[in-house]
XYZ file of C-alpha atoms in Angstrom:
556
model
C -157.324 288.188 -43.683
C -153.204 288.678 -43.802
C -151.048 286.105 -42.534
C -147.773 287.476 -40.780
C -144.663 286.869 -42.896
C -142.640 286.525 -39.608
C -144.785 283.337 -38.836
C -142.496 280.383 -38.557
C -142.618 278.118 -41.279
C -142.198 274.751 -39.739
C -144.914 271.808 -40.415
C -145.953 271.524 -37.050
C -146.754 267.547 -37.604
C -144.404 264.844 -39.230
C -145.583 264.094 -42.615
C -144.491 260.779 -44.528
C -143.263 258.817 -41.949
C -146.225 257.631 -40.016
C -145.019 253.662 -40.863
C -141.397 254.459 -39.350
C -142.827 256.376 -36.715
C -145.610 253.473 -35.621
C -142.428 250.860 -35.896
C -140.244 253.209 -33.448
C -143.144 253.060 -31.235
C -143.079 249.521 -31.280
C -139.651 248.814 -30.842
C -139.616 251.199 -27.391
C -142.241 249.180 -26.080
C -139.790 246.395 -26.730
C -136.601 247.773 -25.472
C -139.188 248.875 -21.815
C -139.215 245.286 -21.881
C -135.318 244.899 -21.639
C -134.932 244.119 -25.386
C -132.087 246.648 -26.864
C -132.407 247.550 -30.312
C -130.275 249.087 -32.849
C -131.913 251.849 -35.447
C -130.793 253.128 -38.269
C -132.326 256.621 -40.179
C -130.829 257.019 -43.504
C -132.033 259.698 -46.401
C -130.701 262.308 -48.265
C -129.860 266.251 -46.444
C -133.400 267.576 -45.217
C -135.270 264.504 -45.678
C -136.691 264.537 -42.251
C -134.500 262.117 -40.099
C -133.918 264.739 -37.573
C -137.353 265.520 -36.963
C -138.280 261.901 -37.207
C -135.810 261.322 -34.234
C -136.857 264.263 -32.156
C -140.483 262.525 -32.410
C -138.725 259.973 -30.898
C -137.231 261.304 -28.354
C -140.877 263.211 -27.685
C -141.747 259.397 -27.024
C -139.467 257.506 -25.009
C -139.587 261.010 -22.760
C -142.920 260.605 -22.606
C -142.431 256.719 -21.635
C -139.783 258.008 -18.835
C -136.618 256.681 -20.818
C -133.622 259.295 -20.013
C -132.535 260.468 -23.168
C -128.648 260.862 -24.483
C -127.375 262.460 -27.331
C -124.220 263.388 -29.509
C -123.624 264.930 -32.395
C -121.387 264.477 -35.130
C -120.050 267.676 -37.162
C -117.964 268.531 -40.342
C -115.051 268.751 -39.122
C -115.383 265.984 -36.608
C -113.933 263.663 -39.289
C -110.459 264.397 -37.531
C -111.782 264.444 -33.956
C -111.489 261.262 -31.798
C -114.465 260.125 -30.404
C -116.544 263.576 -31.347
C -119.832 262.572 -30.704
C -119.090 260.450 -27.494
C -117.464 263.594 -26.127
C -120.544 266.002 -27.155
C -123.116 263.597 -25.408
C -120.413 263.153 -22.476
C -120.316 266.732 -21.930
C -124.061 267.242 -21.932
C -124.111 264.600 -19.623
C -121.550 265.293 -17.386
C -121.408 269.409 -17.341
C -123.868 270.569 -15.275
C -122.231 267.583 -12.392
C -120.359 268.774 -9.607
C -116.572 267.438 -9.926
C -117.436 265.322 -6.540
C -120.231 263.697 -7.798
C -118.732 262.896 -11.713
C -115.829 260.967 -9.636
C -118.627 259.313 -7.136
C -120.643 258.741 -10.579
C -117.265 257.208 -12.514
C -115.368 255.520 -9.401
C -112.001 253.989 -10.899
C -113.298 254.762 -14.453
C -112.647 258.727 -13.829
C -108.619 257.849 -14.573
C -109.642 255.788 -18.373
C -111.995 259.209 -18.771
C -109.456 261.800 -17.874
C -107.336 261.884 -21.385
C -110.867 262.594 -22.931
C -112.079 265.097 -21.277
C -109.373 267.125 -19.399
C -110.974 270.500 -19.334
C -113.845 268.963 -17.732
C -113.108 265.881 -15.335
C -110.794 266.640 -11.813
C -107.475 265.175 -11.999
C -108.025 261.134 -10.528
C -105.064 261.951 -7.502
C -107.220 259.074 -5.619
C -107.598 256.486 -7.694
C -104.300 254.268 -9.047
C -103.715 255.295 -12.849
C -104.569 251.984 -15.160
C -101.326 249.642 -15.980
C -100.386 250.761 -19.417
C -101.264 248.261 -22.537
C -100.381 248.551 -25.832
C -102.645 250.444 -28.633
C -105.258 248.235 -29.074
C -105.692 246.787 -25.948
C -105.814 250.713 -24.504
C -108.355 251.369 -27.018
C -110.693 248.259 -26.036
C -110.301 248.988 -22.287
C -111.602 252.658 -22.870
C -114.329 251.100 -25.340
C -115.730 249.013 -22.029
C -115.586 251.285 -19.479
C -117.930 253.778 -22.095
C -120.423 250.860 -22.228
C -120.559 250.236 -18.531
C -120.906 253.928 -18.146
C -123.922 253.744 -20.825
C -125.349 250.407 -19.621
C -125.133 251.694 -16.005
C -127.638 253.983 -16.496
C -130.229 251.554 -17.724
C -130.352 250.490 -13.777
C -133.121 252.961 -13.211
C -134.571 253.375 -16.333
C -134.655 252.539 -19.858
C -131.773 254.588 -22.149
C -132.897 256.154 -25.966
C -128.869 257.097 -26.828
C -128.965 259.413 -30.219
C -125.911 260.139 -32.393
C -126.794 262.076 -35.061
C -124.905 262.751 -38.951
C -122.321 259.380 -38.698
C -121.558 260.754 -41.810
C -119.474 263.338 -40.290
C -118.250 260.756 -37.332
C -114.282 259.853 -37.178
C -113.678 256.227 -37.797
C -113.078 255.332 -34.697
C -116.178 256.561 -32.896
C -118.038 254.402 -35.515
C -115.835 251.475 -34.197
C -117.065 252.020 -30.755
C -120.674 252.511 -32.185
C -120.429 248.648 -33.543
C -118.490 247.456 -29.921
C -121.761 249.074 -28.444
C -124.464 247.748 -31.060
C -122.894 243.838 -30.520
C -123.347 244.723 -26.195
C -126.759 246.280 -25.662
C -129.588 243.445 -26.604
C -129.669 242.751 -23.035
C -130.277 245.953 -21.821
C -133.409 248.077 -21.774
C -131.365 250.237 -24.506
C -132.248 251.964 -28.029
C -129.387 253.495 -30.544
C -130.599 255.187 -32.408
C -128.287 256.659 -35.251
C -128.729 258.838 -38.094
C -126.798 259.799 -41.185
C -127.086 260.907 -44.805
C -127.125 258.523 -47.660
C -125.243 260.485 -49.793
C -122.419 260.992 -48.102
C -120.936 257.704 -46.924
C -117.959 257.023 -46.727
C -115.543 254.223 -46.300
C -115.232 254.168 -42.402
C -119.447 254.403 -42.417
C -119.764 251.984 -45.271
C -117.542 249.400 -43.115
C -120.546 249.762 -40.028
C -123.502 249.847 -41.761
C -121.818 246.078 -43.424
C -121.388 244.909 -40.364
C -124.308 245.962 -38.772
C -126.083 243.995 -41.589
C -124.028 240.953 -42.063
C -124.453 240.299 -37.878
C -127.889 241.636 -38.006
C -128.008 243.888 -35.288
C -129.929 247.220 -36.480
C -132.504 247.749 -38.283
C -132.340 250.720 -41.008
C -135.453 252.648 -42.185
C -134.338 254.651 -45.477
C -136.726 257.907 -45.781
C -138.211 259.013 -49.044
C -138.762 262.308 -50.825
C -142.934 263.359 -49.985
C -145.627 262.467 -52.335
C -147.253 265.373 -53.786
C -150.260 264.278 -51.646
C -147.587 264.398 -48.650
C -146.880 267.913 -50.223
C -150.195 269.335 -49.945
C -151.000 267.824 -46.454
C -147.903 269.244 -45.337
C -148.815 272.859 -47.071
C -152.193 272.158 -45.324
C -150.512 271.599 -41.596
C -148.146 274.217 -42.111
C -151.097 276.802 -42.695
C -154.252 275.127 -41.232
C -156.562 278.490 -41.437
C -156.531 278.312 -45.393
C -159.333 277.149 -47.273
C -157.900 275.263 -49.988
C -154.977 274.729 -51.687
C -154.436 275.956 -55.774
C -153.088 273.305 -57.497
C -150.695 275.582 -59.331
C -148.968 276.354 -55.700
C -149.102 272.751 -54.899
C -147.705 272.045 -58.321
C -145.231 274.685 -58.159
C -143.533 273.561 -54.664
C -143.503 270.151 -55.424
C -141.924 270.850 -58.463
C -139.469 273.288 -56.919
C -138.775 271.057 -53.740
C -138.767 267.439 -55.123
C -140.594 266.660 -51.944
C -137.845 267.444 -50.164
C -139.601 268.792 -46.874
C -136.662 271.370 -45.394
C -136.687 272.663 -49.246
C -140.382 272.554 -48.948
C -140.192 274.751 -45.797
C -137.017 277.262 -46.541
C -138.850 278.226 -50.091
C -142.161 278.855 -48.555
C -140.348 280.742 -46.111
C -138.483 282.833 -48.812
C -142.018 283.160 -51.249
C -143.746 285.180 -48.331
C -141.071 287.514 -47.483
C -140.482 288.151 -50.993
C -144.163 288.908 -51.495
C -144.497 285.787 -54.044
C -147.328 284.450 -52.227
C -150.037 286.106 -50.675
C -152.913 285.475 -48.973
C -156.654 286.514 -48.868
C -160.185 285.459 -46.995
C -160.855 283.433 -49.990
C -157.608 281.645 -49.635
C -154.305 281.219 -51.376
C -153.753 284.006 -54.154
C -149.934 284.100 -56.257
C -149.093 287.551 -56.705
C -148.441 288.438 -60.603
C -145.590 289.679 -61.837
C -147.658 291.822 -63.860
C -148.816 293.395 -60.778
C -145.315 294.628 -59.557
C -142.832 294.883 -62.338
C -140.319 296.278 -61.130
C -140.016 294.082 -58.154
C -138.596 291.304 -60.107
C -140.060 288.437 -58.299
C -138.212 285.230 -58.710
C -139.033 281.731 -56.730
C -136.010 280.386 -55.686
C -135.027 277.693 -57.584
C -132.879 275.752 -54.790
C -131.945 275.976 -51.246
C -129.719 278.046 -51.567
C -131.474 280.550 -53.324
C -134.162 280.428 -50.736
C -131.517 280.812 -47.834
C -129.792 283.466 -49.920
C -133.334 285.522 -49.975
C -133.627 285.490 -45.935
C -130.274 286.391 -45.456
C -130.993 290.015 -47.647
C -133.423 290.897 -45.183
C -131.407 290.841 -42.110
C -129.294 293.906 -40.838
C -125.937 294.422 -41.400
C -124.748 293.444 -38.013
C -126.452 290.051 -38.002
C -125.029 289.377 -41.505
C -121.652 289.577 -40.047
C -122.001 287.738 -37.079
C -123.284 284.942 -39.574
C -120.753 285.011 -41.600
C -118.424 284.628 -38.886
C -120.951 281.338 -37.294
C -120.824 279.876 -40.706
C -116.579 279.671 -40.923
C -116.714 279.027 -37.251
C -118.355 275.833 -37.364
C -122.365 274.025 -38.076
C -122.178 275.120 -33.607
C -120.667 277.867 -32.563
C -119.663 279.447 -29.034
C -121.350 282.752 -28.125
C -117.985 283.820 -26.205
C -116.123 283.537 -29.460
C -118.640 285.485 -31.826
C -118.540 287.900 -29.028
C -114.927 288.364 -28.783
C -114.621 288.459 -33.024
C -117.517 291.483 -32.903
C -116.174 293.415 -29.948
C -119.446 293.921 -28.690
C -121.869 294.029 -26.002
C -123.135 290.656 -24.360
C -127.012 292.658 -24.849
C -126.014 293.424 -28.736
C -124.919 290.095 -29.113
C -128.067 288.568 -27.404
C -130.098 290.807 -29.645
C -128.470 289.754 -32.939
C -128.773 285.977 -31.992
C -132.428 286.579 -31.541
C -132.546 287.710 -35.358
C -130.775 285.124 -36.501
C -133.416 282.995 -34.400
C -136.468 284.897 -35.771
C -135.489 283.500 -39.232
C -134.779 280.362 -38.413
C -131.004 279.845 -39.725
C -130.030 279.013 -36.535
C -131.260 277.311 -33.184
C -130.359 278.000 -29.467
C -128.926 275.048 -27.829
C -127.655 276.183 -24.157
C -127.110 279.419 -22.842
C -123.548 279.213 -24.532
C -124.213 278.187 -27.768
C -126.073 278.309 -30.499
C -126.242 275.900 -34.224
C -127.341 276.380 -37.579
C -131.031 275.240 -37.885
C -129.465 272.828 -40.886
C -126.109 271.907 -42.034
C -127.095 272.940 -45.285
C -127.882 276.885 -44.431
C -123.996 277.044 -42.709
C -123.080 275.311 -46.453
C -124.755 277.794 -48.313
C -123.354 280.966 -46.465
C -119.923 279.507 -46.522
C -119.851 278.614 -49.986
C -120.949 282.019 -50.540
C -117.703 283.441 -49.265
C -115.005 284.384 -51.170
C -111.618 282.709 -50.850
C -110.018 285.507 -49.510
C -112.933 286.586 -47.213
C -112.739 282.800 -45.718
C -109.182 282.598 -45.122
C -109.140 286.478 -43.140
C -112.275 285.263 -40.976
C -110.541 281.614 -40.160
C -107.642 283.666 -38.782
C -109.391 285.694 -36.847
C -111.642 282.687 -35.424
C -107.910 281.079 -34.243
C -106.908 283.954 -32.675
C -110.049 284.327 -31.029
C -110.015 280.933 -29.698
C -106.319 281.269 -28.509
C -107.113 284.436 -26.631
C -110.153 282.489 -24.905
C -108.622 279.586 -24.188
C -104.970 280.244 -23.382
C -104.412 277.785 -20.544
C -102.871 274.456 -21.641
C -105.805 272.429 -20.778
C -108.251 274.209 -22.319
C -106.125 274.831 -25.279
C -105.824 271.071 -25.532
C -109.642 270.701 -25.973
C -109.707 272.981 -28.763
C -106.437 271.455 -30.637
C -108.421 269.944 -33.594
C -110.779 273.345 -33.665
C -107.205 275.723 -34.112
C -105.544 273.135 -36.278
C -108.512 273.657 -38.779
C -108.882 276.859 -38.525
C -105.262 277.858 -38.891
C -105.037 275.450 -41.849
C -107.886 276.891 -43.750
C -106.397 280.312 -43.027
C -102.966 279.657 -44.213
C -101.080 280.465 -41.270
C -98.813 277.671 -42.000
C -96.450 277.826 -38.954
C -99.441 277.569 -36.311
C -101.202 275.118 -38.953
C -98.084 273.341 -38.682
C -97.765 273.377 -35.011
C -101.288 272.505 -33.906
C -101.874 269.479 -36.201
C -98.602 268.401 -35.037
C -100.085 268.585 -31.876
C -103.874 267.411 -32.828
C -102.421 264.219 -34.714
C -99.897 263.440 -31.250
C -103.242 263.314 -29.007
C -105.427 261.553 -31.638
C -102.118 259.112 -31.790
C -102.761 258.677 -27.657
C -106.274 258.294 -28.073
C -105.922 255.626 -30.217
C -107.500 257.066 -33.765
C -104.655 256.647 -35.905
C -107.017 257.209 -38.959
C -107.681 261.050 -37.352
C -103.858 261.437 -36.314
C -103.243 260.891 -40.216
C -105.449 263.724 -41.018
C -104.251 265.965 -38.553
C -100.541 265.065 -39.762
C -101.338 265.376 -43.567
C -102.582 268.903 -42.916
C -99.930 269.663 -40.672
C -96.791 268.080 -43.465
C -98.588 270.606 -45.837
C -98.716 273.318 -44.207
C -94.981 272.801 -43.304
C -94.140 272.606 -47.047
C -95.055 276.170 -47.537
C -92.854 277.203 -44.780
C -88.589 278.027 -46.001
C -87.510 275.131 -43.126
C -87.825 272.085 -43.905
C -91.233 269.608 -42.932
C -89.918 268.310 -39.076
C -88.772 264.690 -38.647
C -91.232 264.312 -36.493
C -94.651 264.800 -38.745
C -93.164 261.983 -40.627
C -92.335 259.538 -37.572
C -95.825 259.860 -35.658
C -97.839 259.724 -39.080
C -95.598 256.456 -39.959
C -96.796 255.020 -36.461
C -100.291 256.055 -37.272
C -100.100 254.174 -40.503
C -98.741 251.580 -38.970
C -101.276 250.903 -36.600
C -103.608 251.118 -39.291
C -101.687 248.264 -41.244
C -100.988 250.425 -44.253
C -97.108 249.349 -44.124
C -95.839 250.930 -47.658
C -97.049 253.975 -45.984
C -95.805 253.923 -43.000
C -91.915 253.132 -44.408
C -92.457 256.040 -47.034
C -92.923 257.812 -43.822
C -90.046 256.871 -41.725
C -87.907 257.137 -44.991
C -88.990 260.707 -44.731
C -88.034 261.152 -41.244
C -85.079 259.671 -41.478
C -83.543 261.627 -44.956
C -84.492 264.839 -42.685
C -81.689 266.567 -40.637
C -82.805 266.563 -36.387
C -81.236 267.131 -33.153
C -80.113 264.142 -31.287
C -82.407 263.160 -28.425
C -78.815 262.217 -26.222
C -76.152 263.442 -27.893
C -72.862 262.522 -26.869
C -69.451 262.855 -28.503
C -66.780 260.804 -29.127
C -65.723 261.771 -32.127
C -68.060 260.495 -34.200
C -71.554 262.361 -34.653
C -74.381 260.038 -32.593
C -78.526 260.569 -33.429
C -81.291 258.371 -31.577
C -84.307 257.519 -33.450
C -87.095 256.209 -31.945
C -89.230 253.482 -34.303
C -91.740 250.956 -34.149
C -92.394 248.133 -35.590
C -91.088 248.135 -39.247
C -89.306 251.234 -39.034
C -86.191 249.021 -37.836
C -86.174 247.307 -41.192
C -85.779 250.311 -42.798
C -83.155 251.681 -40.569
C -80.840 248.385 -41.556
C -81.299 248.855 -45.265
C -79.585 252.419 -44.626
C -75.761 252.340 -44.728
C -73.629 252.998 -41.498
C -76.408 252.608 -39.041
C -76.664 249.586 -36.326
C -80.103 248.508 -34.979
C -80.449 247.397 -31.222
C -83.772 246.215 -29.560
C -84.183 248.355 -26.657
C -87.256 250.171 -24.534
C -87.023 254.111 -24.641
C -87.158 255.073 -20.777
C -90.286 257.361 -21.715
C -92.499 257.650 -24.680
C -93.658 261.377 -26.335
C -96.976 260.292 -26.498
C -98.716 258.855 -23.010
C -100.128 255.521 -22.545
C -98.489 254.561 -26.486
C -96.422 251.120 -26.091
C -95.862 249.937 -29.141
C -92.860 247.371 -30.041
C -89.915 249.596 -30.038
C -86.200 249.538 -31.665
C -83.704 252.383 -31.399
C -81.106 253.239 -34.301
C -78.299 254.897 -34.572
C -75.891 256.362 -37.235
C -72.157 256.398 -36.677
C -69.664 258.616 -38.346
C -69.918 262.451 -39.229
């Protein structure tokens, strides 16, 4: 008897978390009685949260809840409200424009700033009054729980965000807004991330969520070696028995880690480590091939490293190019960085597929099976080779998407990009741009990022850094009541030269600075300038109406 080394090897049953599972059960029985609940999945990178969650989702499908989902990714860290707008577009792109408005009413004009490329412009409904930061960012907060809540009217709502350990700050924010609003609603969040990786924006939910009790957390642990061998068993139900020296030898190998468990099993096969017979399991000797110098992979990576050597050329390019592009990825851009056939393409995705590095999600695009397998390849790269293949993923994206609103959807995507390849001027430009709409989103903690990257890539340039990085990070830290920052800031802007917003001559130069809050103090401590109280007639960044003063310098 052979066994097909192209076999998927994916434990076709969950293994280890039959006491979470039975409680998740539970709790949707609760929330079909109009009880909301908050869950929490915590564990370590290929634990088995995901697949605990898509059992799940099997279900509450099953129990006729409609299902929502979003999906926070590496880079999202910098990207306001990431995972809203990836389970917002699911939900909202295969509606026609007439019915999202019908669906959205007056709420279409709070939605618009989000989601430009995909909402119609609001011309019939009155735009919103404006309000100032916060208040802007709690109106948008309520109208995306009446949206969610709304749809509990027909039937109960499982909402998934997955990997909060990738989410921006202010999505988690929102995430605790929601968590305090849903108890009365038949409504389950369920959210996911990896306990190793927390930091201080996730660390500040998961204490609140504790200290106002309003989720409960299941933490998953590494698999028995009992757990081991019943998932060896499930994985390959037509062998006899297992040896305790394979057993031994992927538990020892895998820590019970059950992705690890899976990629080196998949990696022993195709290597010809493992082999099987009618009596059962049998280990190939080294003795018995020695010059094929057999090795089991001793991590991950080595195990991802050994399925990559067995694909073709062409599909090892097209993953390295996946890999810098993102954990998802567009087929139109991979198509337009190979030059090549939509059929070729199609054909190389199906490789990729066929050893499971990455999944199909839509038509469009496509994922790495695990964040870890993009990790690996990428680290893999050299410097050089990852800077040349970010450029050409900017350019590829600027060639795609060269109309202004769909270039504005992709600001934080070319920002990164052009930062990690070094092309400082565009680097410069975009996060300018990225940190400006974050700023009007209300995420000052992402407009910082965006602006950081963005003041270093100016500093490699011969001009000097803008004014202007300087005065919209200042207001970002500002908002974020990190004052000594924020002054550093405007100091900045203000020791740099800039053209006057109104000039006017009278023999004396004249240049109009535009602060808020605190940045007037500093303006008085600086000699020959007078400060005024005054509203600017229009703001650079929309719906942003924070206390203003305007200073000016007299004198040459």
């Amino acid at each position: 008897m052979s066994v097909s080394v192209d076999k998927p090897i994916i434990c076709p049953v969950l293994i280890g978390c039959s006491t979470e599972l039975t409680s998740l059960r539970a709790l949707l029985e609760r929330v079909k009685g109009g009880q909301g609940q908050v869950v929490v999945l915590s564990g370590e990178a290929g634990i088995g949260k995901s697949r605990l969650m898509m059992e799940t989702r099997a279900l509450a499908t099953a129990e006729g809840f409609l299902v929502l989902q979003g999906s926070c990714f590496p880079t999202d860290r910098s990207c306001p409200y990431a995972p809203l707008l990836d389970l917002l577009r699911s939900f909202l792109a295969t509606a026609p424009p007439a019915r999202i408005i019908a669906e959205l009413g007056p709420l279409t004009t709070a939605f618009f700033p989000l989601l430009p490329d995909l909402l119609p412009q609001p011309l019939e409904h009155p735009l919103l009054p404006p309000l100032d930061a916060e208040q802007e960012k709690r109106r948008l907060f309520a109208c995306l729980v009446q949206v969610l809540t709304s749809q509990t009217d027909d039937s109960p709502l499982l909402l998934v965000i997955e990997d909060l350990h990738w989410s921006d700050d202010t999505s988690l924010e929102f995430l605790h807004y929601l968590a305090r609003r849903c108890a009365s609603h038949p409504f389950l969040l369920l959210l996911t991330y990896r306990s190793d990786e927390v930091h201080p924006g996730l660390q500040h939910l998961l204490a609140q969520l504790d200290r106002e009790r309003l989720a409960l957390e299941y933490v998953l642990a590494r698999l028995t070696r009992s757990e081991v061998e019943a998932m060896l068993r499930a994985i390959f139900p037509e062998q006899r028995g297992i040896p305790d020296e394979l057993r031994e030898m992927i538990s020892t190998l895998t820590d019970g880690n059950p992705f690890f468990i899976e990629e080196v099993l998949k990696s022993l096969l195709t290597s010809g480590g493992i082999t099987f017979t009618d009596s059962g399991w049998m280990r190939l000797p080294h003795s018995a091939a020695p010059d094929s110098h057999l090795s089991i992979p001793r991590s991950v990576q080595d195990a991802v490293s050994q399925r990559i050597k067995r694909l073709s050329e062409e599909a090892k390019q097209l993953l390295m190019l996946a890999a810098v592009a993102g954990r998802r990825f567009d087929v139109s851009v991979l198509q337009r960085l190979l030059h090549c056939k939509a059929s070729q393409l199609v054909g190389l995705l199906q490789e990729l597929v066929a050893a499971q590095l990455v999944v199909e999600e839509s038509a469009d695009r496509f994922s790495f099976r695990h964040a870890l397998t993009r990790q690996v390849i990428y680290a893999g790269l050299l410097a050089r080779e990852r800077r040349a293949l970010h450029r050409r993923v900017a350019s590829a994206i600027e060639q795609l998407f060269a109309s202004p609103t769909a270039r504005e959807a992709h600001l934080a995507d070319l920002a990164y990009h052009c930062f990690q390849g070094e092309e400082w001027e565009k680097a410069q430009e975009y996060g300018k741009l990225a940190g400006e709409k974050a700023l009007a989103l209300f995420t000052p903690r992402a407009a910082v990022e965006h602006l950081t990257r963005a003041v270093e890539a100016a500093s490699h340039l011969s001009a000097p850094s803008p004014s202007s990085l300087y005065r919209t990070r200042g207001q970002a830290y500002e908002l974020l009541g990190e004052f000594e920052r924020a002054r550093a800031d405007y100091e900045q802007a203000l020791a740099r030269p800039r053209r006057p917003r109104r000039p006017s001559w009278n023999g004396k130069g004249c240049r109009i600075w535009v602060f808020s809050g605190s940045a007037a103090t500093i303006a008085r401590r600086v000699s020959g300038f007078t400060v005024r109280s005054a509203w600017p007639r229009r703001w650079p960044i929309p719906g942003y109406r924070p206390t203003a003063s305007i200073a000016w310098a007299t004198g040459s």
